[in-house]
Amino acid sequence: MSETVVVYEYDRPGAEGDVLRVHAAPAAPGRSSVRGPRTLCGRDTFAMETAPRQPSGDPGAPWYPQEYADRVCPACADAAG
């Protein structure tokens, strides 16, 4: 898989609420830290915020921040492996 960017879906637009779901999105072409238009589960990333910490790339390390492990999108988790 290409570069992965972690994005947060909030319960209210504008990143003022709580993180509702953590998604993975492919990076935009040529921009490894910029999210593409859709998550791995197919959701639009327009209203989502890019997480400040991105996946480490270390084998076996989770792609999502550990503090949000209970909010990871199951479809993104399956797609990310």
Short mmCIF file of N, CA and C in Angstrom, two decimals:
data_model
loop_
_atom_site.label_atom_id
_atom_site.label_comp_id
_atom_site.label_asym_id
_atom_site.label_seq_id
_atom_site.Cartn_x
_atom_site.Cartn_y
_atom_site.Cartn_z
N MET A 1 0.85 -1.17 0.00
CA MET A 1 0.00 0.00 0.00
C MET A 1 0.89 1.24 0.00
N SER A 2 0.39 2.32 -0.57
CA SER A 2 1.13 3.57 -0.59
C SER A 2 1.10 4.21 0.80
N GLU A 3 1.60 5.42 0.89
CA GLU A 3 1.60 6.14 2.16
C GLU A 3 0.18 6.23 2.70
N THR A 4 0.06 6.13 4.02
CA THR A 4 -1.24 6.23 4.68
C THR A 4 -1.25 7.46 5.58
N VAL A 5 -2.36 8.16 5.55
CA VAL A 5 -2.56 9.34 6.40
C VAL A 5 -3.71 9.02 7.35
N VAL A 6 -3.55 9.34 8.61
CA VAL A 6 -4.60 9.12 9.61
C VAL A 6 -5.48 10.37 9.65
N VAL A 7 -6.79 10.16 9.60
CA VAL A 7 -7.73 11.28 9.67
C VAL A 7 -8.78 11.02 10.74
N TYR A 8 -9.22 12.10 11.36
CA TYR A 8 -10.22 12.01 12.42
C TYR A 8 -11.57 12.50 11.91
N GLU A 9 -12.59 11.73 12.22
CA GLU A 9 -13.98 12.14 11.99
C GLU A 9 -14.51 12.59 13.34
N TYR A 10 -14.96 13.82 13.42
CA TYR A 10 -15.46 14.37 14.67
C TYR A 10 -16.98 14.28 14.75
N ASP A 11 -17.50 14.32 15.98
CA ASP A 11 -18.95 14.27 16.15
C ASP A 11 -19.60 15.59 15.74
N ARG A 12 -18.79 16.66 15.63
CA ARG A 12 -19.27 17.95 15.11
C ARG A 12 -18.23 18.46 14.14
N PRO A 13 -18.64 19.10 13.07
CA PRO A 13 -17.67 19.63 12.10
C PRO A 13 -16.73 20.65 12.73
N GLY A 14 -15.54 20.76 12.17
CA GLY A 14 -14.60 21.78 12.60
C GLY A 14 -13.65 21.36 13.70
N ALA A 15 -13.55 20.10 14.01
CA ALA A 15 -12.63 19.58 15.03
C ALA A 15 -12.86 20.20 16.39
N GLU A 16 -14.08 20.58 16.68
CA GLU A 16 -14.38 21.16 17.99
C GLU A 16 -15.00 20.15 18.94
N GLY A 17 -15.35 18.98 18.41
CA GLY A 17 -15.98 17.98 19.24
C GLY A 17 -15.02 16.85 19.57
N ASP A 18 -15.60 15.73 19.94
CA ASP A 18 -14.82 14.55 20.26
C ASP A 18 -14.55 13.74 18.99
N VAL A 19 -13.45 13.01 18.99
CA VAL A 19 -13.15 12.13 17.86
C VAL A 19 -14.17 11.01 17.88
N LEU A 20 -14.94 10.92 16.81
CA LEU A 20 -15.97 9.90 16.68
C LEU A 20 -15.37 8.62 16.11
N ARG A 21 -14.53 8.77 15.07
CA ARG A 21 -13.97 7.63 14.38
C ARG A 21 -12.60 8.00 13.83
N VAL A 22 -11.68 7.04 13.81
CA VAL A 22 -10.35 7.23 13.24
C VAL A 22 -10.31 6.43 11.94
N HIS A 23 -9.95 7.11 10.86
CA HIS A 23 -9.90 6.48 9.54
C HIS A 23 -8.48 6.54 8.98
N ALA A 24 -8.24 5.71 7.99
CA ALA A 24 -7.00 5.76 7.22
C ALA A 24 -7.35 6.20 5.81
N ALA A 25 -6.51 7.04 5.23
CA ALA A 25 -6.71 7.50 3.87
C ALA A 25 -5.39 7.40 3.12
N PRO A 26 -5.45 7.10 1.83
CA PRO A 26 -4.20 7.14 1.07
C PRO A 26 -3.75 8.59 0.96
N ALA A 27 -2.44 8.78 0.91
CA ALA A 27 -1.90 10.12 0.76
C ALA A 27 -2.18 10.63 -0.65
N ALA A 28 -2.29 11.94 -0.77
CA ALA A 28 -2.47 12.56 -2.08
C ALA A 28 -1.22 12.29 -2.92
N PRO A 29 -1.37 12.15 -4.22
CA PRO A 29 -0.21 11.88 -5.07
C PRO A 29 0.89 12.92 -4.90
N GLY A 30 2.09 12.44 -4.61
CA GLY A 30 3.24 13.31 -4.45
C GLY A 30 3.30 14.09 -3.15
N ARG A 31 2.38 13.83 -2.23
CA ARG A 31 2.32 14.58 -0.96
C ARG A 31 2.06 13.60 0.17
N SER A 32 3.09 13.06 0.76
CA SER A 32 2.94 11.98 1.73
C SER A 32 2.22 12.35 3.02
N SER A 33 2.10 13.64 3.35
CA SER A 33 1.42 14.02 4.58
C SER A 33 0.05 14.67 4.33
N VAL A 34 -0.40 14.67 3.09
CA VAL A 34 -1.69 15.26 2.74
C VAL A 34 -2.66 14.15 2.40
N ARG A 35 -3.83 14.18 3.01
CA ARG A 35 -4.82 13.12 2.78
C ARG A 35 -5.42 13.22 1.39
N GLY A 36 -5.75 12.06 0.87
CA GLY A 36 -6.47 11.98 -0.39
C GLY A 36 -7.94 12.29 -0.16
N PRO A 37 -8.75 12.25 -1.21
CA PRO A 37 -10.16 12.64 -1.10
C PRO A 37 -11.07 11.63 -0.40
N ARG A 38 -10.65 10.38 -0.29
CA ARG A 38 -11.49 9.35 0.32
C ARG A 38 -10.68 8.48 1.27
N THR A 39 -11.34 8.03 2.32
CA THR A 39 -10.71 7.09 3.25
C THR A 39 -10.64 5.71 2.61
N LEU A 40 -9.96 4.79 3.26
CA LEU A 40 -9.88 3.43 2.75
C LEU A 40 -11.24 2.74 2.77
N CYS A 41 -12.16 3.23 3.59
CA CYS A 41 -13.51 2.66 3.64
C CYS A 41 -14.46 3.37 2.68
N GLY A 42 -13.94 4.39 1.97
CA GLY A 42 -14.75 5.07 0.95
C GLY A 42 -15.41 6.35 1.37
N ARG A 43 -15.20 6.80 2.60
CA ARG A 43 -15.83 8.04 3.06
C ARG A 43 -15.06 9.26 2.56
N ASP A 44 -15.78 10.34 2.34
CA ASP A 44 -15.20 11.60 1.91
C ASP A 44 -14.39 12.20 3.05
N THR A 45 -13.16 12.66 2.80
CA THR A 45 -12.31 13.22 3.84
C THR A 45 -12.47 14.73 4.00
N PHE A 46 -13.33 15.34 3.22
CA PHE A 46 -13.48 16.80 3.22
C PHE A 46 -13.71 17.37 4.62
N ALA A 47 -14.60 16.78 5.40
CA ALA A 47 -14.93 17.31 6.72
C ALA A 47 -14.07 16.70 7.84
N MET A 48 -13.09 15.90 7.48
CA MET A 48 -12.22 15.26 8.47
C MET A 48 -10.94 16.07 8.65
N GLU A 49 -10.29 15.86 9.77
CA GLU A 49 -9.04 16.55 10.07
C GLU A 49 -7.89 15.54 10.02
N THR A 50 -6.77 15.96 9.48
CA THR A 50 -5.59 15.11 9.46
C THR A 50 -4.99 15.04 10.86
N ALA A 51 -4.69 13.85 11.30
CA ALA A 51 -4.09 13.66 12.63
C ALA A 51 -2.68 14.24 12.65
N PRO A 52 -2.26 14.81 13.79
CA PRO A 52 -0.92 15.36 13.87
C PRO A 52 0.17 14.29 13.79
N ARG A 53 -0.11 13.10 14.26
CA ARG A 53 0.85 12.00 14.22
C ARG A 53 0.43 11.05 13.11
N GLN A 54 1.37 10.68 12.27
CA GLN A 54 1.09 9.78 11.17
C GLN A 54 1.72 8.42 11.43
N PRO A 55 1.29 7.38 10.70
CA PRO A 55 1.83 6.05 10.93
C PRO A 55 3.35 6.03 10.84
N SER A 56 3.97 5.21 11.68
CA SER A 56 5.43 5.16 11.74
C SER A 56 6.04 4.40 10.58
N GLY A 57 5.32 3.46 10.02
CA GLY A 57 5.87 2.64 8.96
C GLY A 57 6.65 1.45 9.48
N ASP A 58 6.79 1.34 10.80
CA ASP A 58 7.49 0.20 11.38
C ASP A 58 6.61 -1.04 11.27
N PRO A 59 7.18 -2.16 10.86
CA PRO A 59 6.39 -3.39 10.78
C PRO A 59 5.78 -3.74 12.14
N GLY A 60 4.53 -4.05 12.15
CA GLY A 60 3.85 -4.43 13.38
C GLY A 60 3.28 -3.27 14.18
N ALA A 61 3.68 -2.04 13.87
CA ALA A 61 3.16 -0.87 14.60
C ALA A 61 1.78 -0.53 14.04
N PRO A 62 0.83 -0.17 14.90
CA PRO A 62 -0.49 0.19 14.39
C PRO A 62 -0.42 1.50 13.59
N TRP A 63 -1.31 1.64 12.64
CA TRP A 63 -1.34 2.86 11.82
C TRP A 63 -2.07 3.99 12.53
N TYR A 64 -2.79 3.67 13.59
CA TYR A 64 -3.60 4.65 14.31
C TYR A 64 -2.95 4.98 15.66
N PRO A 65 -3.27 6.13 16.22
CA PRO A 65 -2.78 6.46 17.56
C PRO A 65 -3.42 5.53 18.60
N GLN A 66 -2.63 5.01 19.50
CA GLN A 66 -3.12 4.05 20.50
C GLN A 66 -4.25 4.60 21.35
N GLU A 67 -4.24 5.91 21.64
CA GLU A 67 -5.30 6.47 22.49
C GLU A 67 -6.68 6.42 21.84
N TYR A 68 -6.73 6.15 20.53
CA TYR A 68 -8.00 6.06 19.82
C TYR A 68 -8.27 4.65 19.30
N ALA A 69 -7.63 3.66 19.87
CA ALA A 69 -7.77 2.29 19.40
C ALA A 69 -9.23 1.82 19.42
N ASP A 70 -10.00 2.32 20.36
CA ASP A 70 -11.41 1.92 20.48
C ASP A 70 -12.32 2.63 19.47
N ARG A 71 -11.76 3.54 18.69
CA ARG A 71 -12.57 4.31 17.72
C ARG A 71 -12.13 4.11 16.27
N VAL A 72 -11.28 3.11 16.04
CA VAL A 72 -10.79 2.84 14.69
C VAL A 72 -11.92 2.30 13.82
N CYS A 73 -12.05 2.82 12.62
CA CYS A 73 -13.05 2.35 11.67
C CYS A 73 -12.69 0.90 11.29
N PRO A 74 -13.60 -0.04 11.49
CA PRO A 74 -13.29 -1.43 11.19
C PRO A 74 -12.97 -1.68 9.71
N ALA A 75 -13.67 -0.98 8.82
CA ALA A 75 -13.41 -1.16 7.37
C ALA A 75 -12.03 -0.62 6.99
N CYS A 76 -11.62 0.50 7.57
CA CYS A 76 -10.27 1.03 7.32
C CYS A 76 -9.22 0.11 7.89
N ALA A 77 -9.49 -0.44 9.07
CA ALA A 77 -8.54 -1.38 9.70
C ALA A 77 -8.35 -2.61 8.82
N ASP A 78 -9.44 -3.13 8.27
CA ASP A 78 -9.34 -4.30 7.38
C ASP A 78 -8.56 -3.95 6.12
N ALA A 79 -8.84 -2.79 5.54
CA ALA A 79 -8.16 -2.38 4.31
C ALA A 79 -6.69 -2.07 4.54
N ALA A 80 -6.37 -1.51 5.71
CA ALA A 80 -4.98 -1.16 6.01
C ALA A 80 -4.14 -2.38 6.39
N GLY A 81 -4.84 -3.44 6.77
CA GLY A 81 -4.12 -4.67 7.14
C GLY A 81 -3.75 -4.66 8.54
#
